[in-house]
mmCIF file of C-alpha atoms in Angstrom:
data_model
loop_
_atom_site.group_PDB
_atom_site.id
_atom_site.type_symbol
_atom_site.label_atom_id
_atom_site.label_comp_id
_atom_site.label_asym_id
_atom_site.label_seq_id
_atom_site.Cartn_x
_atom_site.Cartn_y
_atom_site.Cartn_z
ATOM 1 C CA SER U 1 54.911 119.623 121.790
ATOM 2 C CA ALA U 2 58.286 119.934 123.508
ATOM 3 C CA MET U 3 59.494 121.741 120.371
ATOM 4 C CA ILE U 4 56.879 124.491 120.644
ATOM 5 C CA TRP U 5 58.708 127.792 121.038
ATOM 6 C CA PRO U 6 57.478 129.308 124.310
ATOM 7 C CA GLY U 7 58.307 132.867 123.383
ATOM 8 C CA TRP U 8 60.660 134.845 121.172
ATOM 9 C CA PHE U 9 64.083 136.353 121.491
ATOM 10 C CA GLU U 10 65.552 139.743 120.882
ATOM 11 C CA TYR U 11 69.324 139.782 120.714
ATOM 12 C CA ASN U 12 71.397 142.484 122.368
ATOM 13 C CA TYR U 13 74.778 142.517 120.637
ATOM 14 C CA LEU U 14 77.718 143.593 122.806
ATOM 15 C CA ALA U 15 81.285 144.125 121.624
ATOM 16 C CA GLN U 16 83.885 142.302 123.697
ATOM 17 C CA GLY U 17 87.590 142.834 123.101
ATOM 18 C CA LEU U 18 87.228 144.135 119.531
ATOM 19 C CA SER U 19 89.454 146.788 118.015
ATOM 20 C CA ALA U 20 88.266 150.394 118.285
ATOM 21 C CA GLU U 21 90.519 151.489 115.405
ATOM 22 C CA GLY U 22 89.062 152.382 112.018
ATOM 23 C CA GLY U 23 90.899 152.007 108.736
ATOM 24 C CA SER U 24 90.349 152.144 105.002
ATOM 25 C CA GLY U 25 89.596 149.774 102.159
ATOM 26 C CA GLU U 26 88.987 149.611 98.431
ATOM 27 C CA ILE U 27 85.447 149.572 97.041
ATOM 28 C CA PHE U 28 84.554 147.934 93.718
ATOM 29 C CA GLU U 29 81.533 148.395 91.509
ATOM 30 C CA VAL U 30 80.073 145.186 90.068
ATOM 31 C CA ARG U 31 78.822 146.410 86.710
ATOM 32 C CA LYS U 32 76.749 144.396 84.240
ATOM 33 C CA LYS U 33 78.539 143.745 80.966
ATOM 34 C CA GLY U 34 77.088 142.881 77.555
ATOM 35 C CA ASN U 35 73.628 142.561 76.088
ATOM 36 C CA PRO U 36 71.198 140.334 78.011
ATOM 37 C CA THR U 37 69.476 138.758 75.011
ATOM 38 C CA GLN U 38 72.808 138.050 73.299
ATOM 39 C CA ILE U 39 74.096 136.452 76.504
ATOM 40 C CA LEU U 40 71.048 134.150 76.455
ATOM 41 C CA ARG U 41 71.763 133.236 72.838
ATOM 42 C CA ASN U 42 75.370 132.402 73.728
ATOM 43 C CA VAL U 43 74.299 130.188 76.637
ATOM 44 C CA ALA U 44 71.714 128.471 74.423
ATOM 45 C CA ALA U 45 74.344 127.784 71.751
ATOM 46 C CA VAL U 46 76.758 126.236 74.274
ATOM 47 C CA PHE U 47 74.088 123.786 75.476
ATOM 48 C CA GLY U 48 72.606 123.098 72.030
ATOM 49 C CA ILE U 49 69.302 124.865 72.689
ATOM 50 C CA GLN U 50 67.085 126.335 69.984
ATOM 51 C CA GLY U 51 64.926 129.389 70.535
ATOM 52 C CA GLU U 52 64.837 133.167 70.722
ATOM 53 C CA PRO U 53 64.893 135.237 73.940
ATOM 54 C CA LYS U 54 61.613 136.816 75.023
ATOM 55 C CA GLN U 55 60.986 139.430 77.668
ATOM 56 C CA ASP U 56 59.249 137.867 80.665
ATOM 57 C CA ASP U 57 55.744 138.917 81.670
ATOM 58 C CA TRP U 58 57.054 139.999 85.076
ATOM 59 C CA SER U 59 59.921 142.053 83.619
ATOM 60 C CA THR U 60 59.994 145.743 84.596
ATOM 61 C CA ALA U 61 62.028 148.743 83.484
ATOM 62 C CA GLU U 62 63.993 148.678 86.751
ATOM 63 C CA TYR U 63 64.428 144.891 86.826
ATOM 64 C CA PRO U 64 64.329 143.527 83.252
ATOM 65 C CA SER U 65 64.337 139.767 82.713
ATOM 66 C CA TYR U 66 64.385 137.578 79.605
ATOM 67 C CA SER U 67 64.160 133.862 78.938
ATOM 68 C CA ILE U 68 64.190 131.037 76.394
ATOM 69 C CA SER U 69 62.103 128.058 77.401
ATOM 70 C CA GLY U 70 60.922 124.721 76.038
ATOM 71 C CA GLU U 71 59.407 121.434 77.115
ATOM 72 C CA ASP U 72 62.523 120.234 78.907
ATOM 73 C CA PHE U 73 64.694 123.316 79.439
ATOM 74 C CA SER U 74 64.729 126.915 80.596
ATOM 75 C CA ILE U 75 67.330 129.676 80.239
ATOM 76 C CA SER U 76 66.783 132.999 81.960
ATOM 77 C CA ILE U 77 68.664 136.174 82.767
ATOM 78 C CA TYR U 78 67.880 138.934 85.241
ATOM 79 C CA TRP U 79 69.399 142.160 83.978
ATOM 80 C CA SER U 80 69.853 143.844 87.341
ATOM 81 C CA GLY U 81 72.487 143.580 90.043
ATOM 82 C CA PRO U 82 75.267 141.324 88.688
ATOM 83 C CA GLY U 83 73.246 140.171 85.651
ATOM 84 C CA GLY U 84 72.852 136.535 86.673
ATOM 85 C CA TRP U 85 71.885 133.935 84.065
ATOM 86 C CA TYR U 86 70.512 130.463 84.774
ATOM 87 C CA PHE U 87 70.135 127.303 82.679
ATOM 88 C CA SER U 88 68.233 124.178 83.663
ATOM 89 C CA ARG U 89 67.288 121.056 81.758
ATOM 90 C CA TRP U 90 65.310 118.107 83.068
ATOM 91 C CA ASN U 91 65.054 114.533 81.912
ATOM 92 C CA GLN U 92 61.469 113.881 80.855
ATOM 93 C CA ASP U 93 62.022 110.135 81.264
ATOM 94 C CA TYR U 94 61.653 110.683 85.010
ATOM 95 C CA PHE U 95 58.019 111.649 84.493
ATOM 96 C CA ARG U 96 57.233 108.263 82.985
ATOM 97 C CA GLY U 97 56.072 105.032 84.532
ATOM 98 C CA CYS U 98 53.166 106.398 86.590
ATOM 99 C CA ALA U 99 50.001 104.376 86.134
ATOM 100 C CA GLU U 100 46.751 106.291 86.415
ATOM 101 C CA PRO U 101 44.295 105.279 89.149
ATOM 102 C CA ALA U 102 42.010 102.440 88.149
ATOM 103 C CA MET U 103 38.608 103.476 86.816
ATOM 104 C CA GLU U 104 35.504 101.857 88.250
ATOM 105 C CA GLU U 105 33.008 100.577 85.729
ATOM 106 C CA PRO U 106 29.904 102.812 85.550
ATOM 107 C CA LEU U 107 26.740 101.337 86.981
ATOM 108 C CA GLU U 108 23.814 100.751 84.702
ATOM 109 C CA GLY U 109 21.980 103.960 83.946
ATOM 110 C CA GLU U 110 24.791 106.244 85.172
ATOM 111 C CA GLY U 111 26.142 107.139 81.778
ATOM 112 C CA ASP U 112 29.448 106.313 80.122
ATOM 113 C CA ALA U 113 31.836 107.968 82.559
ATOM 114 C CA GLY U 114 33.325 105.871 85.317
ATOM 115 C CA SER U 115 34.829 107.189 88.533
ATOM 116 C CA THR U 116 38.267 106.725 89.968
ATOM 117 C CA THR U 117 38.918 104.501 92.928
ATOM 118 C CA ASP U 118 40.631 105.741 96.064
ATOM 119 C CA GLU U 119 43.935 104.388 94.779
ATOM 120 C CA SER U 120 46.727 106.916 94.131
ATOM 121 C CA TYR U 121 48.964 107.031 91.104
ATOM 122 C CA VAL U 122 51.448 104.168 91.199
ATOM 123 C CA CYS U 123 54.857 105.331 90.004
ATOM 124 C CA GLU U 124 57.899 103.335 89.122
ATOM 125 C CA GLU U 125 60.616 103.781 91.730
ATOM 126 C CA ILE U 126 63.561 105.815 90.487
ATOM 127 C CA LYS U 127 66.869 104.316 91.530
ATOM 128 C CA PRO U 128 70.302 105.940 91.314
ATOM 129 C CA GLU U 129 72.628 104.901 88.538
ATOM 130 C CA PRO U 130 76.018 106.215 89.701
ATOM 131 C CA GLY U 131 77.726 104.622 86.725
ATOM 132 C CA LEU U 132 76.094 107.230 84.468
ATOM 133 C CA ILE U 133 77.516 110.163 86.408
ATOM 134 C CA PRO U 134 80.928 111.427 85.251
ATOM 135 C CA SER U 135 83.875 110.996 87.598
ATOM 136 C CA GLU U 136 85.167 114.040 89.456
ATOM 137 C CA GLN U 137 88.031 114.418 86.986
ATOM 138 C CA ALA U 138 85.651 114.072 84.026
ATOM 139 C CA MET U 139 83.354 116.713 85.505
ATOM 140 C CA LEU U 140 86.307 119.067 85.985
ATOM 141 C CA SER U 141 87.353 118.559 82.358
ATOM 142 C CA GLN U 142 83.818 119.138 81.056
ATOM 143 C CA ALA U 143 83.385 122.165 83.291
ATOM 144 C CA GLU U 144 86.641 123.675 82.060
ATOM 145 C CA GLY U 145 85.468 123.465 78.439
ATOM 146 C CA LEU U 146 81.930 124.678 79.151
ATOM 147 C CA PHE U 147 83.041 127.539 81.384
ATOM 148 C CA SER U 148 85.565 128.632 78.771
ATOM 149 C CA ALA U 149 82.839 128.672 76.104
ATOM 150 C CA LEU U 150 80.627 130.681 78.470
ATOM 151 C CA GLY U 151 83.340 133.274 79.122
ATOM 152 C CA VAL U 152 84.012 132.170 82.711
ATOM 153 C CA GLU U 153 87.644 132.084 83.793
ATOM 154 C CA PHE U 154 88.471 128.625 85.136
ATOM 155 C CA ASP U 155 91.229 127.569 87.522
ATOM 156 C CA ARG U 156 91.283 123.890 88.535
ATOM 157 C CA THR U 157 93.089 124.678 91.769
ATOM 158 C CA LEU U 158 90.188 126.897 92.895
ATOM 159 C CA ALA U 159 87.286 124.897 91.463
ATOM 160 C CA ARG U 160 85.226 122.847 93.907
ATOM 161 C CA VAL U 161 83.776 119.539 92.775
ATOM 162 C CA TRP U 162 81.058 117.440 94.412
ATOM 163 C CA ARG U 163 79.649 114.023 93.417
ATOM 164 C CA ASP U 164 77.325 111.387 94.852
ATOM 165 C CA ASP U 165 75.113 108.595 93.481
ATOM 166 C CA TRP U 166 72.482 111.076 92.256
ATOM 167 C CA GLY U 167 74.559 113.720 90.519
ATOM 168 C CA GLY U 168 77.450 116.131 90.823
ATOM 169 C CA SER U 169 78.545 119.719 90.329
ATOM 170 C CA VAL U 170 81.541 121.971 89.781
ATOM 171 C CA SER U 171 81.626 125.530 91.076
ATOM 172 C CA MET U 172 84.087 128.241 90.168
ATOM 173 C CA PRO U 173 84.352 131.486 92.164
ATOM 174 C CA MET U 174 85.202 134.758 90.484
ATOM 175 C CA ILE U 175 88.667 135.911 91.500
ATOM 176 C CA LEU U 176 89.746 139.467 92.315
ATOM 177 C CA ASP U 177 93.389 140.189 93.177
ATOM 178 C CA GLY U 178 93.948 136.497 93.842
ATOM 179 C CA ASN U 179 91.011 136.129 96.238
ATOM 180 C CA ALA U 180 87.603 134.512 95.745
ATOM 181 C CA ILE U 181 84.681 136.941 95.813
ATOM 182 C CA PRO U 182 80.974 136.152 96.387
ATOM 183 C CA LEU U 183 80.165 135.644 92.706
ATOM 184 C CA GLU U 184 80.278 132.006 91.692
ATOM 185 C CA SER U 185 79.451 130.042 88.540
ATOM 186 C CA TYR U 186 78.031 126.506 88.687
ATOM 187 C CA ILE U 187 77.568 123.513 86.416
ATOM 188 C CA GLY U 188 75.691 120.448 87.615
ATOM 189 C CA TRP U 189 74.982 116.933 86.355
ATOM 190 C CA GLY U 190 71.806 114.966 86.970
ATOM 191 C CA SER U 191 71.464 111.269 87.754
ATOM 192 C CA ASP U 192 71.366 110.512 84.012
ATOM 193 C CA GLY U 193 74.904 111.857 83.651
ATOM 194 C CA GLN U 194 73.852 114.872 81.574
ATOM 195 C CA VAL U 195 74.357 118.534 82.439
ATOM 196 C CA SER U 196 71.150 119.550 84.186
ATOM 197 C CA TYR U 197 71.887 123.119 85.278
ATOM 198 C CA ALA U 198 74.386 125.945 85.030
ATOM 199 C CA SER U 199 74.562 129.535 86.200
ATOM 200 C CA GLY U 200 76.895 132.487 85.991
ATOM 201 C CA TYR U 201 77.250 136.249 85.723
ATOM 202 C CA SER U 202 78.180 138.774 83.079
ATOM 203 C CA VAL U 203 80.002 141.562 84.888
ATOM 204 C CA GLU U 204 83.112 143.665 85.071
ATOM 205 C CA ILE U 205 84.688 144.693 88.380
ATOM 206 C CA ILE U 206 85.671 148.384 88.552
ATOM 207 C CA SER U 207 87.647 149.958 91.388
ATOM 208 C CA ARG U 208 86.075 153.083 92.870
ATOM 209 C CA GLY U 209 88.986 153.943 95.166
ATOM 210 C CA ASN U 210 89.786 153.702 98.867
ATOM 211 C CA PHE U 211 87.347 154.815 101.552
ATOM 212 C CA ASP U 212 87.529 155.131 105.314
ATOM 213 C CA THR U 213 86.041 152.334 107.398
ATOM 214 C CA ILE U 214 84.657 152.209 110.926
ATOM 215 C CA SER U 215 86.111 149.967 113.632
ATOM 216 C CA ALA U 216 85.044 146.399 114.341
ATOM 217 C CA GLN U 217 83.782 147.597 117.711
ATOM 218 C CA ASP U 218 81.502 150.197 116.100
ATOM 219 C CA ALA U 219 80.324 147.696 113.469
ATOM 220 C CA VAL U 220 78.623 145.624 116.187
ATOM 221 C CA ALA U 221 75.858 148.239 116.454
ATOM 222 C CA ARG U 222 74.974 147.555 112.804
ATOM 223 C CA ILE U 223 74.142 143.867 113.331
ATOM 224 C CA SER U 224 70.561 144.714 114.282
ATOM 225 C CA ASP U 225 69.996 146.580 110.981
ATOM 226 C CA TRP U 226 69.659 144.185 108.006
ATOM 227 C CA ARG U 227 70.704 146.899 105.540
ATOM 228 C CA TRP U 228 74.338 146.641 106.667
ATOM 229 C CA TYR U 229 74.653 142.927 105.920
ATOM 230 C CA GLY U 230 76.841 141.581 103.119
ATOM 231 C CA SER U 231 77.953 138.158 101.922
ATOM 232 C CA VAL U 232 81.430 136.697 101.516
ATOM 233 C CA ALA U 233 82.702 133.941 99.225
ATOM 234 C CA SER U 234 80.822 130.661 99.681
ATOM 235 C CA SER U 235 84.057 128.827 100.452
ATOM 236 C CA TYR U 236 84.199 130.713 103.758
ATOM 237 C CA TYR U 237 80.754 129.498 104.823
ATOM 238 C CA GLU U 238 81.594 125.938 103.787
ATOM 239 C CA GLN U 239 84.887 125.993 105.665
ATOM 240 C CA TYR U 240 83.274 127.406 108.791
ATOM 241 C CA TYR U 241 80.263 125.124 108.965
ATOM 242 C CA ALA U 242 82.227 122.030 107.899
ATOM 243 C CA THR U 243 84.089 122.225 111.213
ATOM 244 C CA GLY U 244 80.795 121.797 113.069
ATOM 245 C CA VAL U 245 81.435 124.914 115.123
ATOM 246 C CA VAL U 246 78.411 125.375 117.386
ATOM 247 C CA SER U 247 79.017 126.837 120.809
ATOM 248 C CA GLU U 248 77.961 124.979 123.942
ATOM 249 C CA SER U 249 76.082 128.043 125.136
ATOM 250 C CA ALA U 250 73.836 127.945 122.043
ATOM 251 C CA VAL U 251 73.103 124.245 122.534
ATOM 252 C CA GLU U 252 72.432 124.702 126.240
ATOM 253 C CA ARG U 253 70.118 127.658 125.577
ATOM 254 C CA ASP U 254 68.105 125.732 122.994
ATOM 255 C CA ALA U 255 67.835 122.749 125.315
ATOM 256 C CA ALA U 256 66.631 124.986 128.120
ATOM 257 C CA VAL U 257 64.025 126.587 125.865
ATOM 258 C CA SER U 258 62.632 123.242 124.709
ATOM 259 C CA GLY U 259 62.868 121.674 128.147
ATOM 260 C CA GLY U 260 65.631 119.274 127.130
ATOM 261 C CA GLU U 261 65.408 115.928 125.368
ATOM 262 C CA ASP U 262 64.035 114.104 128.438
ATOM 263 C CA SER U 263 61.705 116.809 129.658
ATOM 264 C CA VAL U 264 58.539 115.280 128.179
ATOM 265 C CA SER U 265 57.649 111.583 128.264
ATOM 266 C CA GLY U 266 54.899 110.001 126.229
ATOM 267 C CA ASP U 267 53.542 108.420 129.447
ATOM 268 C CA GLU U 268 53.337 111.664 131.389
ATOM 269 C CA PRO U 269 50.626 114.332 131.160
ATOM 270 C CA MET U 270 51.603 117.456 129.263
ATOM 271 C CA PRO U 271 52.462 120.385 131.516
ATOM 272 C CA VAL U 272 50.254 123.450 131.309
ATOM 273 C CA GLU U 273 51.875 126.007 129.050
ATOM 274 C CA PRO U 274 52.491 129.348 130.755
ATOM 275 C CA GLU U 275 50.858 132.448 129.344
ATOM 276 C CA GLN U 276 52.924 133.836 126.486
ATOM 277 C CA PRO U 277 55.056 136.833 127.442
ATOM 278 C CA VAL U 278 54.122 140.171 125.950
ATOM 279 C CA GLU U 279 57.741 141.263 125.543
ATOM 280 C CA PRO U 280 60.501 139.184 123.915
ATOM 281 C CA GLU U 281 63.221 137.654 126.044
ATOM 282 C CA LEU U 282 66.388 139.756 125.775
ATOM 283 C CA ILE U 283 69.536 137.704 125.160
ATOM 284 C CA ASP U 284 72.996 139.243 125.385
ATOM 285 C CA VAL U 285 75.270 138.123 122.548
ATOM 286 C CA LEU U 286 78.980 138.803 123.014
ATOM 287 C CA VAL U 287 80.712 139.609 119.724
ATOM 288 C CA ASN U 288 84.278 138.671 120.558
ATOM 289 C CA ARG U 289 86.207 138.089 117.328
ATOM 290 C CA SER U 290 86.439 139.826 113.958
ATOM 291 C CA GLU U 291 87.999 139.232 110.564
ATOM 292 C CA THR U 292 88.230 141.612 107.628
ATOM 293 C CA ALA U 293 86.764 140.622 104.271
ATOM 294 C CA LEU U 294 85.489 141.943 100.960
ATOM 295 C CA ALA U 295 81.716 141.454 100.952
ATOM 296 C CA ALA U 296 79.075 141.752 98.265
ATOM 297 C CA ALA U 297 76.213 144.146 99.021
ATOM 298 C CA TYR U 298 73.301 145.709 97.138
ATOM 299 C CA ASP U 299 72.529 149.400 97.265
ATOM 300 C CA GLY U 300 69.073 150.963 97.306
ATOM 301 C CA SER U 301 68.889 150.839 93.494
ATOM 302 C CA GLY U 302 69.666 147.122 93.229
ATOM 303 C CA ASN U 303 73.286 147.555 92.124
ATOM 304 C CA MET U 304 75.961 145.279 93.551
ATOM 305 C CA TRP U 305 79.175 146.466 95.184
ATOM 306 C CA LEU U 306 82.182 144.768 96.757
ATOM 307 C CA VAL U 307 82.781 146.549 100.016
ATOM 308 C CA PRO U 308 85.175 146.230 102.988
ATOM 309 C CA ALA U 309 83.428 144.346 105.779
ATOM 310 C CA TYR U 310 83.907 142.592 109.092
ATOM 311 C CA ILE U 311 83.057 138.976 109.794
ATOM 312 C CA LEU U 312 81.896 139.285 113.407
ATOM 313 C CA HIS U 313 81.895 136.065 115.453
ATOM 314 C CA ASN U 314 79.989 135.714 118.706
ATOM 315 C CA ASP U 315 79.762 133.437 121.732
ATOM 316 C CA GLN U 316 76.517 131.865 120.468
ATOM 317 C CA GLY U 317 78.235 130.003 117.654
ATOM 318 C CA TRP U 318 77.474 131.999 114.514
ATOM 319 C CA PHE U 319 78.809 135.049 112.681
ATOM 320 C CA ASP U 320 77.481 138.093 110.834
ATOM 321 C CA VAL U 321 79.028 139.809 107.803
ATOM 322 C CA ILE U 322 78.699 143.561 108.372
ATOM 323 C CA LEU U 323 79.760 146.339 105.988
ATOM 324 C CA ALA U 324 82.558 148.491 107.382
ATOM 325 C CA VAL U 325 82.240 151.605 105.196
ATOM 326 C CA GLU U 326 81.197 154.849 106.783
ATOM 327 C CA GLU U 327 77.590 156.055 106.644
ATOM 328 C CA GLY U 328 76.702 157.607 103.264
ATOM 329 C CA VAL U 329 79.328 155.849 101.134
ATOM 330 C CA ILE U 330 76.784 153.264 99.910
ATOM 331 C CA GLN U 331 73.182 154.308 99.302
ATOM 332 C CA LEU U 332 71.394 151.795 101.520
ATOM 333 C CA PRO U 333 67.846 150.541 100.879
ATOM 334 C CA GLU U 334 65.074 152.277 102.763
ATOM 335 C CA PRO U 335 64.602 150.821 106.260
ATOM 336 C CA TYR U 336 61.496 148.772 106.890
ATOM 337 C CA GLU U 337 59.859 147.555 110.045
ATOM 338 C CA VAL U 338 57.028 145.136 110.709
ATOM 339 C CA MET U 339 53.961 146.841 112.203
ATOM 340 C CA PRO U 340 51.325 144.474 113.609
ATOM 341 C CA LEU U 341 47.797 145.763 113.016
ATOM 342 C CA ASP U 342 45.912 143.115 114.991
ATOM 343 C CA ASP U 343 46.101 139.425 115.791
ATOM 344 C CA ALA U 344 45.572 138.386 112.180
ATOM 345 C CA GLU U 345 47.310 140.971 110.019
ATOM 346 C CA VAL U 346 50.863 142.220 109.634
ATOM 347 C CA MET U 347 51.919 145.134 107.490
ATOM 348 C CA ILE U 348 55.440 146.071 106.387
ATOM 349 C CA SER U 349 55.914 149.814 106.271
ATOM 350 C CA PRO U 350 58.784 152.299 105.916
ATOM 351 C CA ARG U 351 59.986 153.707 109.190
ATOM 352 C CA GLU U 352 58.822 157.139 110.162
ATOM 353 C CA GLY U 353 60.936 159.933 108.766
ATOM 354 C CA ASN U 354 62.279 157.955 105.752
#
C-alpha cells in the first residue's frame, strides 16, 4: 500500500544554461530497398526454411506485411518505415515433458468420461546447458557469415556480443559517415545453441541536404509534445544507463511520494489516504545539458528520417531526444490528446483545429 501513487505529476520543463544559438544539420531519408517477398525468400534460404511468402490478414495498402510461417518458425516483414524483417525459431523439445492432470475414474452410472483432479500439469524443469551455447568468439564468427549472407555490413570492432547460461546475441548497428545510427540488426542463440532469432532492415540512406535547426534552449519547449521525439543509436542508451546515472533529486522525490521505505510498518495501522487531488502536481524539471545527435524519427506518413536532434539532460536523472529541425521541415503526425468522457471511459481524439 505504500507504493500506491497518491496523485499524478505534470512536468514543467525549464531550460537552464543551454545555448540560444541555432545552427544547421544534414537530413537523411531512410528509404526501403528491394522487394519484400524476395527479401523474405532470401532470409528463409539463409536459415534453411521452406515456404512461400503470403500477405498477412492484417496487411493494408498503407502498411503491407508478409510472412512465411511453420510449426517451429516464423519470418515476417513489414513493408513500411525502414522495412524491418524478423525471423524466429523455437525448439519444440521445450514443450515436452508435461504430464496431463490425472483423470478420476468415473463413478458407476456416470458414463465413460472421467473428470480431472485439481492437480495442475506437472512439467519437467528446464535447466540451462551453457555448454551448448557458442562462445562469444564463435557467435561473432557465425554472425559475420550470416550477416554477410543477409546483406548486412559487419564490422567486428562495432559489433556488440552478449552471452549467459541461457543464450546469447550479436548486434550490429548500421553505420553512416563512421557513426552508428538507430538501425540495428540482431542475431540470437537459444539455450540449445541454435540460432533462435534474427532481425534487420532493407534500406538505403539518401541525403536530402542541410537544413536550419533551432537552439537547444528552444528545443526544451518541444519535450511536452511527443511528436518531436526521436531515438538515437542503442549504444548511447546502454552507455548512459550502464553508469547507473540516477539523480539524488529523483530518488528523494520518489521516496517522498511513497512515504519512504520505513514509512509503513506491518504492525501499525494504515494511515487514512487523503482525498485525491483534482489537479496534477506540477514539478519543475531543469534541462541543464545538451548534446547534438542524429536521431531517427517517423513522419506523419510512416516514413523514417534521420534528423539533427538534441539529447537534453535534466536534473531528474533522465534525458529526452528532441528533433532540432525547424517547424515544417518534417511532416509530423497529427497531434492527439486524451479526453476523459467519464469515470469509466477514455477517448483519444485529434486536437481541435487539426
